[in-house]
PDB file of C-alpha atoms in Angstrom:
ATOM      1  CA  MET A  23     118.640  89.737  79.527  1.00 55.00           C
ATOM      2  CA  SER A  24     117.213  91.733  82.452  1.00 67.00           C
ATOM      3  CA  VAL A  25     115.634  94.187  79.982  1.00 68.00           C
ATOM      4  CA  ALA A  26     113.972  91.278  78.172  1.00 68.00           C
ATOM      5  CA  VAL A  27     112.628  89.891  81.455  1.00 68.00           C
ATOM      6  CA  ALA A  28     111.275  93.309  82.454  1.00 70.00           C
ATOM      7  CA  LEU A  29     109.555  93.802  79.101  1.00 69.00           C
ATOM      8  CA  ALA A  30     108.207  90.249  79.112  1.00 73.00           C
ATOM      9  CA  GLY A  31     106.812  90.841  82.587  1.00 69.00           C
ATOM     10  CA  ALA A  32     105.027  93.916  81.284  1.00 71.00           C
ATOM     11  CA  GLY A  33     102.842  91.852  78.957  1.00 71.00           C
ATOM     12  CA  ALA A  34      99.716  92.819  80.882  1.00 72.00           C
ATOM     13  CA  LEU A  35     100.566  96.452  80.165  1.00 78.00           C
ATOM     14  CA  LEU A  36     102.131  96.489  76.685  1.00 83.00           C
ATOM     15  CA  LEU A  37      99.653  94.117  75.056  1.00 85.00           C
ATOM     16  CA  PRO A  38      96.511  95.867  76.372  1.00 82.00           C
ATOM     17  CA  LEU A  39      97.981  99.183  75.214  1.00 81.00           C
ATOM     18  CA  ALA A  40      98.569  97.660  71.784  1.00 84.00           C
ATOM     19  CA  ARG A  41      95.014  96.299  71.674  1.00 84.00           C
ATOM     20  CA  ALA A  42      93.155  99.292  73.142  1.00 80.00           C
ATOM     21  CA  GLY A  43      95.226 102.186  71.821  1.00 73.00           C
ATOM     22  CA  PRO A  44      92.374 103.915  69.921  1.00 73.00           C
ATOM     23  CA  LEU A  45      90.114 103.711  72.990  1.00 74.00           C
ATOM     24  CA  LEU A  46      92.741 105.491  75.071  1.00 74.00           C
ATOM     25  CA  VAL A  47      93.390 108.425  72.719  1.00 79.00           C
ATOM     26  CA  ASP A  48      91.281 110.919  74.709  1.00 76.00           C
ATOM     27  CA  VAL A  49      92.708 109.822  78.052  1.00 74.00           C
ATOM     28  CA  GLY A  50      96.261 109.798  76.688  1.00 76.00           C
ATOM     29  CA  THR A  51      95.861 113.257  75.175  1.00 79.00           C
ATOM     30  CA  THR A  52      94.672 114.615  78.517  1.00 76.00           C
ATOM     31  CA  VAL A  53      97.669 113.078  80.294  1.00 75.00           C
ATOM     32  CA  SER A  54     100.056 114.452  77.657  1.00 78.00           C
ATOM     33  CA  PRO A  55      99.057 116.104  74.343  1.00 80.00           C
ATOM     34  CA  GLY A  56     101.389 113.924  72.266  1.00 82.00           C
ATOM     35  CA  LEU A  57     100.571 110.649  74.002  1.00 80.00           C
ATOM     36  CA  GLY A  58      97.003 110.176  72.788  1.00 79.00           C
ATOM     37  CA  PRO A  59      97.679 110.301  69.035  1.00 84.00           C
ATOM     38  CA  LEU A  60     100.725 108.082  69.585  1.00 84.00           C
ATOM     39  CA  LEU A  61      98.590 105.381  71.246  1.00 81.00           C
ATOM     40  CA  GLY A  62      96.214 105.478  68.296  1.00 82.00           C
ATOM     41  CA  GLU A  63      98.924 104.902  65.684  1.00 87.00           C
ATOM     42  CA  PRO A  64      98.782 101.363  64.225  1.00 88.00           C
ATOM     43  CA  VAL A  65     102.583 101.330  63.802  1.00 92.00           C
ATOM     44  CA  VAL A  66     103.119 102.152  67.483  1.00 88.00           C
ATOM     45  CA  ARG A  67     100.605  99.522  68.561  1.00 88.00           C
ATOM     46  CA  ALA A  68     102.285  96.923  66.366  1.00 90.00           C
ATOM     47  CA  ALA A  69     105.701  97.924  67.772  1.00 91.00           C
ATOM     48  CA  LEU A  70     104.426  97.478  71.348  1.00 88.00           C
ATOM     49  CA  ALA A  71     103.139  93.988  70.545  1.00 89.00           C
ATOM     50  CA  ALA A  72     106.307  93.031  68.628  1.00 90.00           C
ATOM     51  CA  THR A  73     108.513  94.312  71.457  1.00 89.00           C
ATOM     52  CA  TRP A  74     106.666  92.128  73.931  1.00 87.00           C
ATOM     53  CA  VAL A  75     106.806  89.040  71.685  1.00 88.00           C
ATOM     54  CA  ALA A  76     110.573  89.436  71.177  1.00 88.00           C
ATOM     55  CA  ALA A  77     111.222  90.028  74.886  1.00 86.00           C
ATOM     56  CA  ALA A  78     108.981  87.110  75.851  1.00 87.00           C
ATOM     57  CA  ALA A  79     110.839  84.800  73.467  1.00 88.00           C
ATOM     58  CA  VAL A  80     114.214  85.775  74.962  1.00 87.00           C
ATOM     59  CA  ALA A  81     112.991  85.552  78.571  1.00 86.00           C
ATOM     60  CA  THR A  82     111.159  82.254  78.062  1.00 89.00           C
ATOM     61  CA  THR A  83     114.119  80.640  76.277  1.00 89.00           C
ATOM     62  CA  ALA A  84     116.537  81.781  78.983  1.00 87.00           C
ATOM     63  CA  ALA A  85     114.213  80.605  81.743  1.00 86.00           C
ATOM     64  CA  LEU A  86     113.796  77.156  80.198  1.00 90.00           C
ATOM     65  CA  ARG A  87     117.558  76.805  79.682  1.00 90.00           C
ATOM     66  CA  ALA A  88     118.062  77.702  83.358  1.00 88.00           C
ATOM     67  CA  GLY A  89     115.429  75.166  84.408  1.00 90.00           C
ATOM     68  CA  GLN A  90     113.084  77.906  85.662  1.00 88.00           C
ATOM     69  CA  ARG A  91     109.811  76.595  84.284  1.00 91.00           C
ATOM     70  CA  GLN A  92     107.746  78.785  86.618  1.00 89.00           C
ATOM     71  CA  VAL A  93     109.281  81.939  85.117  1.00 84.00           C
ATOM     72  CA  ALA A  94     108.540  80.702  81.596  1.00 87.00           C
ATOM     73  CA  ALA A  95     104.974  79.839  82.596  1.00 90.00           C
ATOM     74  CA  ASP A  96     104.496  83.296  84.167  1.00 86.00           C
ATOM     75  CA  VAL A  97     105.603  85.005  80.950  1.00 86.00           C
ATOM     76  CA  LEU A  98     103.244  82.910  78.824  1.00 88.00           C
ATOM     77  CA  VAL A  99     100.282  83.421  81.179  1.00 88.00           C
ATOM     78  CA  LEU A 100     100.943  87.173  81.247  1.00 86.00           C
ATOM     79  CA  GLY A 101     100.977  87.212  77.457  1.00 87.00           C
ATOM     80  CA  LEU A 102      97.702  85.309  77.299  1.00 88.00           C
ATOM     81  CA  LEU A 103      96.207  87.644  79.889  1.00 86.00           C
ATOM     82  CA  GLY A 104      97.273  90.752  77.965  1.00 85.00           C
ATOM     83  CA  ALA A 105      96.131  89.343  74.630  1.00 86.00           C
ATOM     84  CA  VAL A 106      92.704  88.001  75.619  1.00 87.00           C
ATOM     85  CA  VAL A 107      91.340  89.675  78.774  1.00 86.00           C
ATOM     86  CA  PRO A 108      89.820  93.194  78.479  1.00 84.00           C
ATOM     87  CA  PRO A 109      92.671  95.730  78.844  1.00 80.00           C
ATOM     88  CA  LEU A 110      91.815  97.285  82.224  1.00 75.00           C
ATOM     89  CA  ALA A 111      90.962  93.891  83.719  1.00 82.00           C
ATOM     90  CA  ALA A 112      94.238  92.461  82.385  1.00 83.00           C
ATOM     91  CA  PHE A 113      96.219  95.223  84.035  1.00 79.00           C
ATOM     92  CA  ALA A 114      94.289  94.865  87.306  1.00 80.00           C
ATOM     93  CA  LEU A 115      94.842  91.094  87.389  1.00 84.00           C
ATOM     94  CA  TRP A 116      98.538  91.524  86.686  1.00 83.00           C
ATOM     95  CA  PHE A 117      98.917  94.249  89.294  1.00 80.00           C
ATOM     96  CA  GLY A 118      97.101  92.321  92.005  1.00 78.00           C
ATOM     97  CA  GLY A 119      98.004  88.785  91.004  1.00 79.00           C
ATOM     98  CA  TRP A 120     101.692  89.170  90.190  1.00 80.00           C
ATOM     99  CA  HIS A 121     103.132  92.547  91.098  1.00 81.00           C
ATOM    100  CA  GLY A 122     101.286  93.088  94.384  1.00 81.00           C
ATOM    101  CA  LEU A 123     101.689  89.547  95.667  1.00 82.00           C
ATOM    102  CA  ARG A 124     105.403  89.543  94.964  1.00 81.00           C
ATOM    103  CA  HIS A 125     105.833  92.788  96.866  1.00 81.00           C
ATOM    104  CA  CYS A 126     103.926  91.305  99.810  1.00 81.00           C
ATOM    105  CA  ALA A 127     106.248  88.291  99.732  1.00 82.00           C
ATOM    106  CA  ARG A 128     109.241  90.619  99.761  1.00 81.00           C
ATOM    107  CA  LEU A 129     107.823  92.445 102.776  1.00 79.00           C
ATOM    108  CA  LEU A 130     107.699  89.151 104.658  1.00 81.00           C
ATOM    109  CA  LEU A 131     111.431  88.762 104.153  1.00 80.00           C
ATOM    110  CA  ASP A 132     112.240  92.431 104.858  1.00 79.00           C
ATOM    111  CA  ASP A 133     110.750  92.234 108.350  1.00 81.00           C
ATOM    112  CA  GLN A 134     113.161  90.354 110.641  1.00 83.00           C
ATOM    113  CA  ARG A 135     110.472  88.709 112.783  1.00 86.00           C
ATOM    114  CA  CYS A 136     108.425  87.618 109.777  1.00 87.00           C
ATOM    115  CA  ALA A 137     111.564  86.399 108.001  1.00 87.00           C
ATOM    116  CA  SER A 138     112.503  84.319 111.063  1.00 89.00           C
ATOM    117  CA  TRP A 139     109.043  82.695 111.082  1.00 89.00           C
ATOM    118  CA  VAL A 140     109.322  81.924 107.370  1.00 88.00           C
ATOM    119  CA  ALA A 141     112.785  80.421 107.920  1.00 89.00           C
ATOM    120  CA  ALA A 142     111.415  78.366 110.834  1.00 89.00           C
ATOM    121  CA  GLY A 143     108.733  76.864 108.583  1.00 89.00           C
ATOM    122  CA  ASP A 144     105.812  78.947 109.874  1.00 89.00           C
ATOM    123  CA  PRO A 145     104.984  81.256 106.944  1.00 88.00           C
ATOM    124  CA  ALA A 146     101.291  81.353 107.934  1.00 91.00           C
ATOM    125  CA  ARG A 147     102.175  83.232 111.125  1.00 91.00           C
ATOM    126  CA  ALA A 148     104.281  85.712 109.174  1.00 90.00           C
ATOM    127  CA  VAL A 149     101.435  86.284 106.701  1.00 90.00           C
ATOM    128  CA  ARG A 150      98.932  86.835 109.537  1.00 91.00           C
ATOM    129  CA  VAL A 151     101.162  89.427 111.183  1.00 89.00           C
ATOM    130  CA  LEU A 152     101.819  91.238 107.901  1.00 87.00           C
ATOM    131  CA  ALA A 153      98.105  91.193 107.027  1.00 88.00           C
ATOM    132  CA  GLY A 154      97.265  92.649 110.426  1.00 90.00           C
ATOM    133  CA  ARG A 155      99.778  95.463 110.005  1.00 87.00           C
ATOM    134  CA  ALA A 156      98.579  96.192 106.477  1.00 86.00           C
ATOM    135  CA  ALA A 157      94.832  96.114 107.202  1.00 91.00           C
ATOM    136  CA  TRP A 158      94.232  99.798 107.935  1.00 92.00           C
ATOM    137  CA  PRO A 159      96.518 101.205 105.222  1.00 88.00           C
ATOM    138  CA  THR A 160      94.941  98.773 102.742  1.00 87.00           C
ATOM    139  CA  LEU A 161      91.421  99.871 103.675  1.00 92.00           C
ATOM    140  CA  ALA A 162      92.406 103.532 103.394  1.00 91.00           C
ATOM    141  CA  ALA A 163      94.079 103.044 100.000  1.00 84.00           C
ATOM    142  CA  THR A 164      91.096 101.035  98.726  1.00 87.00           C
ATOM    143  CA  ALA A 165      88.660 103.739  99.850  1.00 91.00           C
ATOM    144  CA  VAL A 166      90.692 106.468  98.130  1.00 86.00           C
ATOM    145  CA  LEU A 167      90.954 104.432  94.931  1.00 80.00           C
ATOM    146  CA  ALA A 168      87.211 103.684  94.965  1.00 87.00           C
ATOM    147  CA  ALA A 169      86.474 107.398  95.433  1.00 87.00           C
ATOM    148  CA  LEU A 170      88.778 108.335  92.555  1.00 81.00           C
ATOM    149  CA  LEU A 171      87.205 105.775  90.228  1.00 79.00           C
ATOM    150  CA  ALA A 172      83.658 106.724  91.248  1.00 83.00           C
ATOM    151  CA  GLY A 173      84.502 110.377  90.608  1.00 82.00           C
ATOM    152  CA  SER A 174      85.917 109.493  87.192  1.00 78.00           C
ATOM    153  CA  VAL A 175      82.811 107.535  86.174  1.00 78.00           C
ATOM    154  CA  ARG A 176      80.409 110.259  87.303  1.00 83.00           C
ATOM    155  CA  ALA A 177      82.408 113.184  85.919  1.00 81.00           C
ATOM    156  CA  ALA A 178      81.056 115.341  83.105  1.00 83.00           C
ATOM    157  CA  ASP A 179      84.225 114.513  81.141  1.00 81.00           C
ATOM    158  CA  PRO A 180      85.197 110.940  82.122  1.00 76.00           C
ATOM    159  CA  SER A 181      88.343 110.969  79.964  1.00 72.00           C
ATOM    160  CA  ARG A 182      89.731 114.020  81.735  1.00 77.00           C
ATOM    161  CA  ALA A 183      88.787 112.653  85.152  1.00 79.00           C
ATOM    162  CA  LEU A 184      90.370 109.277  84.389  1.00 75.00           C
ATOM    163  CA  ALA A 185      93.511 111.015  83.144  1.00 77.00           C
ATOM    164  CA  THR A 186      93.733 112.971  86.412  1.00 79.00           C
ATOM    165  CA  THR A 187      93.335 109.735  88.376  1.00 78.00           C
ATOM    166  CA  LEU A 188      96.085 108.100  86.307  1.00 76.00           C
ATOM    167  CA  LEU A 189      98.406 111.055  86.937  1.00 78.00           C
ATOM    168  CA  LEU A 190      97.811 110.753  90.691  1.00 79.00           C
ATOM    169  CA  LEU A 191      98.561 107.026  90.568  1.00 77.00           C
ATOM    170  CA  LEU A 192     101.660 107.613  88.445  1.00 77.00           C
ATOM    171  CA  ALA A 193     102.845 110.191  90.992  1.00 79.00           C
ATOM    172  CA  LEU A 194     102.789 107.438  93.618  1.00 78.00           C
ATOM    173  CA  THR A 195     105.009 105.260  91.451  1.00 78.00           C
ATOM    174  CA  VAL A 196     108.166 107.310  92.076  1.00 80.00           C
ATOM    175  CA  PRO A 197     108.142 107.049  95.895  1.00 83.00           C
ATOM    176  CA  HIS A 198     107.144 103.390  95.537  1.00 79.00           C
ATOM    177  CA  MET A 199     110.150 102.732  93.284  1.00 79.00           C
ATOM    178  CA  LEU A 200     112.470 104.605  95.675  1.00 85.00           C
ATOM    179  CA  VAL A 201     111.294 102.515  98.644  1.00 80.00           C
ATOM    180  CA  VAL A 202     111.807  99.285  96.668  1.00 78.00           C
ATOM    181  CA  LEU A 203     115.264 100.470  95.547  1.00 80.00           C
ATOM    182  CA  TRP A 204     116.192 101.315  99.150  1.00 81.00           C
ATOM    183  CA  SER A 205     114.886  97.938 100.335  1.00 75.00           C
ATOM    184  CA  ASP A 206     116.900  96.095  97.678  1.00 74.00           C
ATOM    185  CA  HIS A 207     120.022  98.094  98.542  1.00 77.00           C
ATOM    186  CA  ARG A 208     119.557  97.354 102.251  1.00 75.00           C
ATOM    187  CA  ALA A 209     119.170  93.639 101.511  1.00 71.00           C
ATOM    188  CA  ARG A 210     122.362  93.591  99.429  1.00 74.00           C
ATOM    189  CA  HIS A 211     124.435  95.710 101.863  1.00 70.00           C
ATOM    190  CA  PRO A 212     123.064  95.151 105.394  1.00 64.00           C
ATOM    191  CA  GLY A 213     126.379  95.809 107.155  1.00 59.00           C
ATOM    192  CA  ARG A 214     127.045  99.075 105.336  1.00 56.00           C
ATOM    193  CA  LEU A 215     123.634 100.526 106.228  1.00 47.00           C
ATOM    194  CA  SER A 216     123.806  99.430 109.855  1.00 46.00           C
ATOM    195  CA  ARG A 217     127.239 101.097 110.233  1.00 47.00           C
ATOM    196  CA  SER A 218     125.970 104.313 108.652  1.00 44.00           C
ATOM    197  CA  ALA A 219     123.031 104.403 111.067  1.00 41.00           C
ATOM    198  CA  ARG A 220     125.361 104.511 114.110  1.00 44.00           C
TER     199      ARG A 220
END
């Protein structure tokens, strides 16, 4: 079930890849020689779309049976986004509108002071504090991303430049995943980690 939910949540990635595969052949080949031709294969693109549809059906059915209409609605909206909106825009909207916002919400609960304000019914205060802390890192990350994208657009070989940018962003995914894993582990086992820190 968790695999189905994860795949269903990736609708803004799998569906754009299925739709825009041929446009990404050069970029994919630069990232990895075998990836580009694979993205251009109609069978692979159809498999990506079919995988998402099957996962979305399982996740939506399970969510409705559990009375979680918001989860079902999220899956359907993500599918619509990935199927209709231009591929890069679909991914950007998913990343900022779902993935990023949910991580920000998790940060509110990871910080003890912010979590206490949320529990006390003052989430606005917690959001203001988190936004203040995140302002400079956000500006720095936005400036770096803008520079990378501007360099890709102006490069003599945009496909190669975009591939390099994607590799840099993918390299950030591993430490990001490790931090989230550590945060989840800490939330599940707070006593164990506090004892080990002594």
